[in-house]
Amino acid sequence: MPLFSMTLAAPVQAQQYNNNAAAYAPVIRGFDVEEVRRLRPGVELNFNLYGTPGGRATLSIAGANRNLNLTETEPGQYEGTYTLGGRDNITGSSAVTANLRVGNQVTSGVLSESLLRDVGRHPRDNQGRERAADVPRIERFDVQGSDDLSPGNELTFSVYGTPGAKVDMVIAGTRGVFFLPEVKPGEYSGDYTIRRADRIAPNSAVTATMRIGGRVSAAVLGKPLRVAAATPTPREVRYCTNCATVDAINVIEVNGDGNYLGTIGGGVVGAVLGSQVGKGSGRTAAQIAGAVGGAYVGRNIERRARKTQHYEVVIRFNNGGTQTVTYENDPGLRVGEKVRITDGVLSRDQ
């Protein structure tokens, strides 16, 4: 084969070619037929195939006199009708093979259902009861839903049961039967991408069918296709009783009281200065005035010398209440700053 000889000559190039080919290989996602009650000349068999868009799909039916070309009616959906002729030798169990070619790549799929209705049902014993040992078993049918069922979103379906079977699925509101490949022994899983023509509702019925030979088992999905969007869990809000905001910072100045020493000292100084003014009674008056004025000045000088200042920080709590905290020195806070008060001491709220 040319590919094999190319592999021997240029293995790196061949490996790259194989990887690219695998990446673009077509896929058949679904293949079904409208079953009929009897097979005779003139009866029409309507086939649908779902897979990679832009390809060329053909069918071959065992016992048929010719092959059938399918037409792509919308992207990825191929349809065709085969009319039975007098020279056809088609039975209900005739194998039907679909080929989908995209470029130089081809993939095939085999129809898993009968052409006739009510064929391939559960085998029964002489009393009409199903033979459980012969029936494939679906143990679980699950879906990973979406919060949006608009076109382009995906639904992931999983079926668990008898290994080695063929599993297909029908969704109400869509056209066709879709395959679920066996990803692990007994586990069948696949994604369905919602198309524009679909009419899927949150409670649309979904049926999975498992087949082994002519034995069939079915299960209906018991979950909605739409899941509610996750709602964030509300965080618990705790009320802070010692949290507050700096409402005002006031600088308070306090003058000290002058004692008798300052008053006497000032009076003596004033009297001495007054004695140097005028003569006679004028000098006496000046001494008295100087003594009184000096006493007053001396007292004020001492009061200014004893002046002190402190800071009052007014804080407002979240409930509207206020409290004043006194500092001897600048507390280094600003109006509007968030603080906490603990045992009468303010600290910045981190």
mmCIF file with all atom_site columns, C-alpha atoms in Angstrom, residues 124-303:
data_model
loop_
_atom_site.group_PDB
_atom_site.id
_atom_site.type_symbol
_atom_site.label_atom_id
_atom_site.label_alt_id
_atom_site.label_comp_id
_atom_site.label_asym_id
_atom_site.label_entity_id
_atom_site.label_seq_id
_atom_site.pdbx_PDB_ins_code
_atom_site.Cartn_x
_atom_site.Cartn_y
_atom_site.Cartn_z
_atom_site.occupancy
_atom_site.B_iso_or_equiv
_atom_site.pdbx_formal_charge
_atom_site.auth_seq_id
_atom_site.auth_comp_id
_atom_site.auth_asym_id
_atom_site.auth_atom_id
_atom_site.pdbx_PDB_model_num
ATOM 1   C CA . ARG A 1 124 ? -40.000 -15.477 25.265 1.00 0.00 ? 124 ARG A CA 1
ATOM 2   C CA . ASP A 1 125 ? -40.421 -18.960 26.657 1.00 0.00 ? 125 ASP A CA 1
ATOM 3   C CA . ASN A 1 126 ? -43.316 -21.324 25.932 1.00 0.00 ? 126 ASN A CA 1
ATOM 4   C CA . GLN A 1 127 ? -45.488 -19.496 28.452 1.00 0.00 ? 127 GLN A CA 1
ATOM 5   C CA . GLY A 1 128 ? -44.895 -16.097 26.864 1.00 0.00 ? 128 GLY A CA 1
ATOM 6   C CA . ARG A 1 129 ? -42.423 -14.872 29.494 1.00 0.00 ? 129 ARG A CA 1
ATOM 7   C CA . GLU A 1 130 ? -39.175 -13.192 28.533 1.00 0.00 ? 130 GLU A CA 1
ATOM 8   C CA . ARG A 1 131 ? -36.063 -15.278 28.975 1.00 0.00 ? 131 ARG A CA 1
ATOM 9   C CA . ALA A 1 132 ? -34.074 -13.019 31.322 1.00 0.00 ? 132 ALA A CA 1
ATOM 10  C CA . ALA A 1 133 ? -30.786 -14.725 30.571 1.00 0.00 ? 133 ALA A CA 1
ATOM 11  C CA . ASP A 1 134 ? -31.089 -13.809 26.886 1.00 0.00 ? 134 ASP A CA 1
ATOM 12  C CA . VAL A 1 135 ? -32.074 -10.185 27.387 1.00 0.00 ? 135 VAL A CA 1
ATOM 13  C CA . PRO A 1 136 ? -29.402 -7.462  27.651 1.00 0.00 ? 136 PRO A CA 1
ATOM 14  C CA . ARG A 1 137 ? -29.787 -5.411  30.793 1.00 0.00 ? 137 ARG A CA 1
ATOM 15  C CA . ILE A 1 138 ? -29.673 -1.646  31.222 1.00 0.00 ? 138 ILE A CA 1
ATOM 16  C CA . GLU A 1 139 ? -28.707 -1.016  34.833 1.00 0.00 ? 139 GLU A CA 1
ATOM 17  C CA . ARG A 1 140 ? -28.595 2.777   34.717 1.00 0.00 ? 140 ARG A CA 1
ATOM 18  C CA . PHE A 1 141 ? -29.396 5.562   32.256 1.00 0.00 ? 141 PHE A CA 1
ATOM 19  C CA . ASP A 1 142 ? -28.066 9.005   33.105 1.00 0.00 ? 142 ASP A CA 1
ATOM 20  C CA . VAL A 1 143 ? -27.585 12.459  31.595 1.00 0.00 ? 143 VAL A CA 1
ATOM 21  C CA . GLN A 1 144 ? -25.415 15.440  32.364 1.00 0.00 ? 144 GLN A CA 1
ATOM 22  C CA . GLY A 1 145 ? -27.909 18.160  31.574 1.00 0.00 ? 145 GLY A CA 1
ATOM 23  C CA . SER A 1 146 ? -27.429 21.785  30.617 1.00 0.00 ? 146 SER A CA 1
ATOM 24  C CA . ASP A 1 147 ? -28.937 24.993  31.967 1.00 0.00 ? 147 ASP A CA 1
ATOM 25  C CA . ASP A 1 148 ? -29.445 26.122  28.374 1.00 0.00 ? 148 ASP A CA 1
ATOM 26  C CA . LEU A 1 149 ? -31.160 23.967  25.725 1.00 0.00 ? 149 LEU A CA 1
ATOM 27  C CA . SER A 1 150 ? -30.507 26.340  22.834 1.00 0.00 ? 150 SER A CA 1
ATOM 28  C CA . PRO A 1 151 ? -28.599 25.191  19.703 1.00 0.00 ? 151 PRO A CA 1
ATOM 29  C CA . GLY A 1 152 ? -24.901 24.529  20.171 1.00 0.00 ? 152 GLY A CA 1
ATOM 30  C CA . ASN A 1 153 ? -25.125 23.331  23.761 1.00 0.00 ? 153 ASN A CA 1
ATOM 31  C CA . GLU A 1 154 ? -24.280 19.736  24.623 1.00 0.00 ? 154 GLU A CA 1
ATOM 32  C CA . LEU A 1 155 ? -26.003 16.973  26.575 1.00 0.00 ? 155 LEU A CA 1
ATOM 33  C CA . THR A 1 156 ? -23.894 14.027  27.748 1.00 0.00 ? 156 THR A CA 1
ATOM 34  C CA . PHE A 1 157 ? -25.695 10.682  28.026 1.00 0.00 ? 157 PHE A CA 1
ATOM 35  C CA . SER A 1 158 ? -24.446 7.497   29.700 1.00 0.00 ? 158 SER A CA 1
ATOM 36  C CA . VAL A 1 159 ? -25.877 3.986   29.757 1.00 0.00 ? 159 VAL A CA 1
ATOM 37  C CA . TYR A 1 160 ? -24.544 1.238   32.030 1.00 0.00 ? 160 TYR A CA 1
ATOM 38  C CA . GLY A 1 161 ? -25.374 -2.419  31.536 1.00 0.00 ? 161 GLY A CA 1
ATOM 39  C CA . THR A 1 162 ? -24.482 -5.548  29.604 1.00 0.00 ? 162 THR A CA 1
ATOM 40  C CA . PRO A 1 163 ? -21.095 -5.232  27.863 1.00 0.00 ? 163 PRO A CA 1
ATOM 41  C CA . GLY A 1 164 ? -20.545 -5.895  24.179 1.00 0.00 ? 164 GLY A CA 1
ATOM 42  C CA . ALA A 1 165 ? -23.910 -4.512  23.070 1.00 0.00 ? 165 ALA A CA 1
ATOM 43  C CA . LYS A 1 166 ? -24.979 -1.784  20.662 1.00 0.00 ? 166 LYS A CA 1
ATOM 44  C CA . VAL A 1 167 ? -26.728 1.158   22.296 1.00 0.00 ? 167 VAL A CA 1
ATOM 45  C CA . ASP A 1 168 ? -28.689 3.853   20.542 1.00 0.00 ? 168 ASP A CA 1
ATOM 46  C CA . MET A 1 169 ? -30.873 6.647   21.816 1.00 0.00 ? 169 MET A CA 1
ATOM 47  C CA . VAL A 1 170 ? -33.928 8.624   20.752 1.00 0.00 ? 170 VAL A CA 1
ATOM 48  C CA . ILE A 1 171 ? -34.701 12.130  22.076 1.00 0.00 ? 171 ILE A CA 1
ATOM 49  C CA . ALA A 1 172 ? -38.217 13.509  21.727 1.00 0.00 ? 172 ALA A CA 1
ATOM 50  C CA . GLY A 1 173 ? -38.088 16.705  19.711 1.00 0.00 ? 173 GLY A CA 1
ATOM 51  C CA . THR A 1 174 ? -35.160 15.558  17.561 1.00 0.00 ? 174 THR A CA 1
ATOM 52  C CA . ARG A 1 175 ? -34.923 13.516  14.396 1.00 0.00 ? 175 ARG A CA 1
ATOM 53  C CA . GLY A 1 176 ? -33.054 10.260  14.252 1.00 0.00 ? 176 GLY A CA 1
ATOM 54  C CA . VAL A 1 177 ? -31.458 7.597   16.382 1.00 0.00 ? 177 VAL A CA 1
ATOM 55  C CA . PHE A 1 178 ? -28.071 8.336   17.909 1.00 0.00 ? 178 PHE A CA 1
ATOM 56  C CA . PHE A 1 179 ? -25.352 5.891   18.876 1.00 0.00 ? 179 PHE A CA 1
ATOM 57  C CA . LEU A 1 180 ? -23.659 5.686   22.248 1.00 0.00 ? 180 LEU A CA 1
ATOM 58  C CA . PRO A 1 181 ? -20.230 4.045   21.847 1.00 0.00 ? 181 PRO A CA 1
ATOM 59  C CA . GLU A 1 182 ? -18.936 1.648   24.480 1.00 0.00 ? 182 GLU A CA 1
ATOM 60  C CA . VAL A 1 183 ? -16.168 3.616   26.222 1.00 0.00 ? 183 VAL A CA 1
ATOM 61  C CA . LYS A 1 184 ? -15.564 0.914   28.869 1.00 0.00 ? 184 LYS A CA 1
ATOM 62  C CA . PRO A 1 185 ? -16.921 -2.617  29.225 1.00 0.00 ? 185 PRO A CA 1
ATOM 63  C CA . GLY A 1 186 ? -20.602 -2.121  29.970 1.00 0.00 ? 186 GLY A CA 1
ATOM 64  C CA . GLU A 1 187 ? -20.402 1.709   29.876 1.00 0.00 ? 187 GLU A CA 1
ATOM 65  C CA . TYR A 1 188 ? -21.777 3.557   26.862 1.00 0.00 ? 188 TYR A CA 1
ATOM 66  C CA . SER A 1 189 ? -21.420 7.322   26.661 1.00 0.00 ? 189 SER A CA 1
ATOM 67  C CA . GLY A 1 190 ? -21.661 10.136  24.140 1.00 0.00 ? 190 GLY A CA 1
ATOM 68  C CA . ASP A 1 191 ? -22.399 13.832  23.658 1.00 0.00 ? 191 ASP A CA 1
ATOM 69  C CA . TYR A 1 192 ? -25.372 15.192  21.774 1.00 0.00 ? 192 TYR A CA 1
ATOM 70  C CA . THR A 1 193 ? -25.041 18.726  20.363 1.00 0.00 ? 193 THR A CA 1
ATOM 71  C CA . ILE A 1 194 ? -28.404 20.474  20.137 1.00 0.00 ? 194 ILE A CA 1
ATOM 72  C CA . ARG A 1 195 ? -29.221 21.569  16.575 1.00 0.00 ? 195 ARG A CA 1
ATOM 73  C CA . ARG A 1 196 ? -31.278 24.470  15.286 1.00 0.00 ? 196 ARG A CA 1
ATOM 74  C CA . ALA A 1 197 ? -34.058 22.191  14.060 1.00 0.00 ? 197 ALA A CA 1
ATOM 75  C CA . ASP A 1 198 ? -34.431 20.478  17.447 1.00 0.00 ? 198 ASP A CA 1
ATOM 76  C CA . ARG A 1 199 ? -37.390 21.159  19.701 1.00 0.00 ? 199 ARG A CA 1
ATOM 77  C CA . ILE A 1 200 ? -36.043 19.855  22.984 1.00 0.00 ? 200 ILE A CA 1
ATOM 78  C CA . ALA A 1 201 ? -37.899 20.665  26.191 1.00 0.00 ? 201 ALA A CA 1
ATOM 79  C CA . PRO A 1 202 ? -36.574 20.200  29.738 1.00 0.00 ? 202 PRO A CA 1
ATOM 80  C CA . ASN A 1 203 ? -38.864 17.169  30.172 1.00 0.00 ? 203 ASN A CA 1
ATOM 81  C CA . SER A 1 204 ? -38.444 15.673  26.680 1.00 0.00 ? 204 SER A CA 1
ATOM 82  C CA . ALA A 1 205 ? -38.604 11.883  26.802 1.00 0.00 ? 205 ALA A CA 1
ATOM 83  C CA . VAL A 1 206 ? -35.327 10.103  26.054 1.00 0.00 ? 206 VAL A CA 1
ATOM 84  C CA . THR A 1 207 ? -35.240 6.369   25.337 1.00 0.00 ? 207 THR A CA 1
ATOM 85  C CA . ALA A 1 208 ? -32.118 4.212   25.198 1.00 0.00 ? 208 ALA A CA 1
ATOM 86  C CA . THR A 1 209 ? -32.122 0.853   23.426 1.00 0.00 ? 209 THR A CA 1
ATOM 87  C CA . MET A 1 210 ? -29.539 -1.863  24.001 1.00 0.00 ? 210 MET A CA 1
ATOM 88  C CA . ARG A 1 211 ? -29.202 -4.667  21.421 1.00 0.00 ? 211 ARG A CA 1
ATOM 89  C CA . ILE A 1 212 ? -27.252 -7.892  21.339 1.00 0.00 ? 212 ILE A CA 1
ATOM 90  C CA . GLY A 1 213 ? -28.076 -9.843  18.201 1.00 0.00 ? 213 GLY A CA 1
ATOM 91  C CA . GLY A 1 214 ? -31.870 -9.957  18.016 1.00 0.00 ? 214 GLY A CA 1
ATOM 92  C CA . ARG A 1 215 ? -32.356 -9.303  21.723 1.00 0.00 ? 215 ARG A CA 1
ATOM 93  C CA . VAL A 1 216 ? -33.391 -5.837  22.807 1.00 0.00 ? 216 VAL A CA 1
ATOM 94  C CA . SER A 1 217 ? -33.755 -3.948  26.070 1.00 0.00 ? 217 SER A CA 1
ATOM 95  C CA . ALA A 1 218 ? -34.932 -0.363  26.530 1.00 0.00 ? 218 ALA A CA 1
ATOM 96  C CA . ALA A 1 219 ? -34.934 2.225   29.288 1.00 0.00 ? 219 ALA A CA 1
ATOM 97  C CA . VAL A 1 220 ? -36.466 5.692   29.630 1.00 0.00 ? 220 VAL A CA 1
ATOM 98  C CA . LEU A 1 221 ? -34.445 8.513   31.140 1.00 0.00 ? 221 LEU A CA 1
ATOM 99  C CA . GLY A 1 222 ? -35.843 9.566   34.499 1.00 0.00 ? 222 GLY A CA 1
ATOM 100 C CA . LYS A 1 223 ? -34.156 12.953  34.754 1.00 0.00 ? 223 LYS A CA 1
ATOM 101 C CA . PRO A 1 224 ? -34.836 16.353  33.164 1.00 0.00 ? 224 PRO A CA 1
ATOM 102 C CA . LEU A 1 225 ? -32.519 17.581  30.434 1.00 0.00 ? 225 LEU A CA 1
ATOM 103 C CA . ARG A 1 226 ? -32.299 21.084  31.852 1.00 0.00 ? 226 ARG A CA 1
ATOM 104 C CA . VAL A 1 227 ? -30.547 21.667  35.144 1.00 0.00 ? 227 VAL A CA 1
ATOM 105 C CA . ALA A 1 228 ? -31.065 24.780  37.210 1.00 0.00 ? 228 ALA A CA 1
ATOM 106 C CA . ALA A 1 229 ? -28.179 27.225  37.185 1.00 0.00 ? 229 ALA A CA 1
ATOM 107 C CA . ALA A 1 230 ? -26.099 26.996  40.329 1.00 0.00 ? 230 ALA A CA 1
ATOM 108 C CA . THR A 1 231 ? -27.191 29.524  42.945 1.00 0.00 ? 231 THR A CA 1
ATOM 109 C CA . PRO A 1 232 ? -24.378 30.861  45.118 1.00 0.00 ? 232 PRO A CA 1
ATOM 110 C CA . THR A 1 233 ? -24.758 30.008  48.777 1.00 0.00 ? 233 THR A CA 1
ATOM 111 C CA . PRO A 1 234 ? -25.504 33.195  50.695 1.00 0.00 ? 234 PRO A CA 1
ATOM 112 C CA . ARG A 1 235 ? -22.753 34.144  53.088 1.00 0.00 ? 235 ARG A CA 1
ATOM 113 C CA . GLU A 1 236 ? -23.648 34.532  56.721 1.00 0.00 ? 236 GLU A CA 1
ATOM 114 C CA . VAL A 1 237 ? -23.566 38.213  57.673 1.00 0.00 ? 237 VAL A CA 1
ATOM 115 C CA . ARG A 1 238 ? -22.453 38.871  61.226 1.00 0.00 ? 238 ARG A CA 1
ATOM 116 C CA . TYR A 1 239 ? -23.217 42.191  62.916 1.00 0.00 ? 239 TYR A CA 1
ATOM 117 C CA . CYS A 1 240 ? -20.117 43.877  64.341 1.00 0.00 ? 240 CYS A CA 1
ATOM 118 C CA . THR A 1 241 ? -20.985 45.546  67.645 1.00 0.00 ? 241 THR A CA 1
ATOM 119 C CA . ASN A 1 242 ? -17.635 47.279  68.165 1.00 0.00 ? 242 ASN A CA 1
ATOM 120 C CA . CYS A 1 243 ? -17.103 48.512  64.603 1.00 0.00 ? 243 CYS A CA 1
ATOM 121 C CA . ALA A 1 244 ? -17.346 52.264  64.017 1.00 0.00 ? 244 ALA A CA 1
ATOM 122 C CA . THR A 1 245 ? -16.258 55.147  61.818 1.00 0.00 ? 245 THR A CA 1
ATOM 123 C CA . VAL A 1 246 ? -14.262 58.175  62.935 1.00 0.00 ? 246 VAL A CA 1
ATOM 124 C CA . ASP A 1 247 ? -16.811 60.979  62.857 1.00 0.00 ? 247 ASP A CA 1
ATOM 125 C CA . ALA A 1 248 ? -14.698 63.902  64.178 1.00 0.00 ? 248 ALA A CA 1
ATOM 126 C CA . ILE A 1 249 ? -11.319 64.663  65.793 1.00 0.00 ? 249 ILE A CA 1
ATOM 127 C CA . ASN A 1 250 ? -11.336 67.677  68.145 1.00 0.00 ? 250 ASN A CA 1
ATOM 128 C CA . VAL A 1 251 ? -8.262  69.354  69.664 1.00 0.00 ? 251 VAL A CA 1
ATOM 129 C CA . ILE A 1 252 ? -9.140  70.683  73.133 1.00 0.00 ? 252 ILE A CA 1
ATOM 130 C CA . GLU A 1 253 ? -6.946  73.351  74.860 1.00 0.00 ? 253 GLU A CA 1
ATOM 131 C CA . VAL A 1 254 ? -7.178  73.892  78.661 1.00 0.00 ? 254 VAL A CA 1
ATOM 132 C CA . ASN A 1 255 ? -5.528  76.918  80.415 1.00 0.00 ? 255 ASN A CA 1
ATOM 133 C CA . GLY A 1 256 ? -4.164  76.327  83.942 1.00 0.00 ? 256 GLY A CA 1
ATOM 134 C CA . ASP A 1 257 ? -5.255  78.566  86.891 1.00 0.00 ? 257 ASP A CA 1
ATOM 135 C CA . GLY A 1 258 ? -2.611  81.153  88.107 1.00 0.00 ? 258 GLY A CA 1
ATOM 136 C CA . ASN A 1 259 ? -1.883  80.801  91.841 1.00 0.00 ? 259 ASN A CA 1
ATOM 137 C CA . TYR A 1 260 ? -1.118  83.478  94.427 1.00 0.00 ? 260 TYR A CA 1
ATOM 138 C CA . LEU A 1 261 ? 2.607   83.435  93.648 1.00 0.00 ? 261 LEU A CA 1
ATOM 139 C CA . GLY A 1 262 ? 2.007   84.677  90.142 1.00 0.00 ? 262 GLY A CA 1
ATOM 140 C CA . THR A 1 263 ? -0.466  87.278  91.353 1.00 0.00 ? 263 THR A CA 1
ATOM 141 C CA . ILE A 1 264 ? 1.856   88.608  94.104 1.00 0.00 ? 264 ILE A CA 1
ATOM 142 C CA . GLY A 1 265 ? 4.897   88.482  91.868 1.00 0.00 ? 265 GLY A CA 1
ATOM 143 C CA . GLY A 1 266 ? 3.120   90.424  89.158 1.00 0.00 ? 266 GLY A CA 1
ATOM 144 C CA . GLY A 1 267 ? 1.810   92.989  91.667 1.00 0.00 ? 267 GLY A CA 1
ATOM 145 C CA . VAL A 1 268 ? 5.265   93.608  93.112 1.00 0.00 ? 268 VAL A CA 1
ATOM 146 C CA . VAL A 1 269 ? 6.716   94.158  89.653 1.00 0.00 ? 269 VAL A CA 1
ATOM 147 C CA . GLY A 1 270 ? 3.877   96.515  88.788 1.00 0.00 ? 270 GLY A CA 1
ATOM 148 C CA . ALA A 1 271 ? 4.273   98.502  91.987 1.00 0.00 ? 271 ALA A CA 1
ATOM 149 C CA . VAL A 1 272 ? 8.003   98.941  91.429 1.00 0.00 ? 272 VAL A CA 1
ATOM 150 C CA . LEU A 1 273 ? 7.429   100.166 87.925 1.00 0.00 ? 273 LEU A CA 1
ATOM 151 C CA . GLY A 1 274 ? 4.651   102.478 89.135 1.00 0.00 ? 274 GLY A CA 1
ATOM 152 C CA . SER A 1 275 ? 6.872   104.048 91.796 1.00 0.00 ? 275 SER A CA 1
ATOM 153 C CA . GLN A 1 276 ? 9.104   105.351 89.045 1.00 0.00 ? 276 GLN A CA 1
ATOM 154 C CA . VAL A 1 277 ? 6.319   107.411 87.509 1.00 0.00 ? 277 VAL A CA 1
ATOM 155 C CA . GLY A 1 278 ? 5.343   110.951 88.694 1.00 0.00 ? 278 GLY A CA 1
ATOM 156 C CA . LYS A 1 279 ? 5.746   112.584 92.107 1.00 0.00 ? 279 LYS A CA 1
ATOM 157 C CA . GLY A 1 280 ? 3.719   112.804 95.270 1.00 0.00 ? 280 GLY A CA 1
ATOM 158 C CA . SER A 1 281 ? 0.180   111.588 95.005 1.00 0.00 ? 281 SER A CA 1
ATOM 159 C CA . GLY A 1 282 ? 0.722   110.880 91.302 1.00 0.00 ? 282 GLY A CA 1
ATOM 160 C CA . ARG A 1 283 ? 3.469   108.429 92.156 1.00 0.00 ? 283 ARG A CA 1
ATOM 161 C CA . THR A 1 284 ? 1.236   106.782 94.734 1.00 0.00 ? 284 THR A CA 1
ATOM 162 C CA . ALA A 1 285 ? -1.573  106.382 92.179 1.00 0.00 ? 285 ALA A CA 1
ATOM 163 C CA . ALA A 1 286 ? 0.841   104.918 89.678 1.00 0.00 ? 286 ALA A CA 1
ATOM 164 C CA . GLN A 1 287 ? 2.108   102.440 92.273 1.00 0.00 ? 287 GLN A CA 1
ATOM 165 C CA . ILE A 1 288 ? -1.429  101.280 92.993 1.00 0.00 ? 288 ILE A CA 1
ATOM 166 C CA . ALA A 1 289 ? -2.316  100.987 89.314 1.00 0.00 ? 289 ALA A CA 1
ATOM 167 C CA . GLY A 1 290 ? 0.941   99.225  88.592 1.00 0.00 ? 290 GLY A CA 1
ATOM 168 C CA . ALA A 1 291 ? 0.363   96.809  91.391 1.00 0.00 ? 291 ALA A CA 1
ATOM 169 C CA . VAL A 1 292 ? -3.165  95.932  90.192 1.00 0.00 ? 292 VAL A CA 1
ATOM 170 C CA . GLY A 1 293 ? -2.147  95.683  86.546 1.00 0.00 ? 293 GLY A CA 1
ATOM 171 C CA . GLY A 1 294 ? 0.922   93.699  87.334 1.00 0.00 ? 294 GLY A CA 1
ATOM 172 C CA . ALA A 1 295 ? -1.063  91.257  89.400 1.00 0.00 ? 295 ALA A CA 1
ATOM 173 C CA . TYR A 1 296 ? -3.443  90.695  86.467 1.00 0.00 ? 296 TYR A CA 1
ATOM 174 C CA . VAL A 1 297 ? -0.632  90.267  83.938 1.00 0.00 ? 297 VAL A CA 1
ATOM 175 C CA . GLY A 1 298 ? 1.261   87.973  86.219 1.00 0.00 ? 298 GLY A CA 1
ATOM 176 C CA . ARG A 1 299 ? -1.753  85.770  86.720 1.00 0.00 ? 299 ARG A CA 1
ATOM 177 C CA . ASN A 1 300 ? -2.351  85.475  82.904 1.00 0.00 ? 300 ASN A CA 1
ATOM 178 C CA . ILE A 1 301 ? 1.287   84.704  82.243 1.00 0.00 ? 301 ILE A CA 1
ATOM 179 C CA . GLU A 1 302 ? 1.141   81.855  84.717 1.00 0.00 ? 302 GLU A CA 1
ATOM 180 C CA . ARG A 1 303 ? -2.136  80.547  83.200 1.00 0.00 ? 303 ARG A CA 1
#
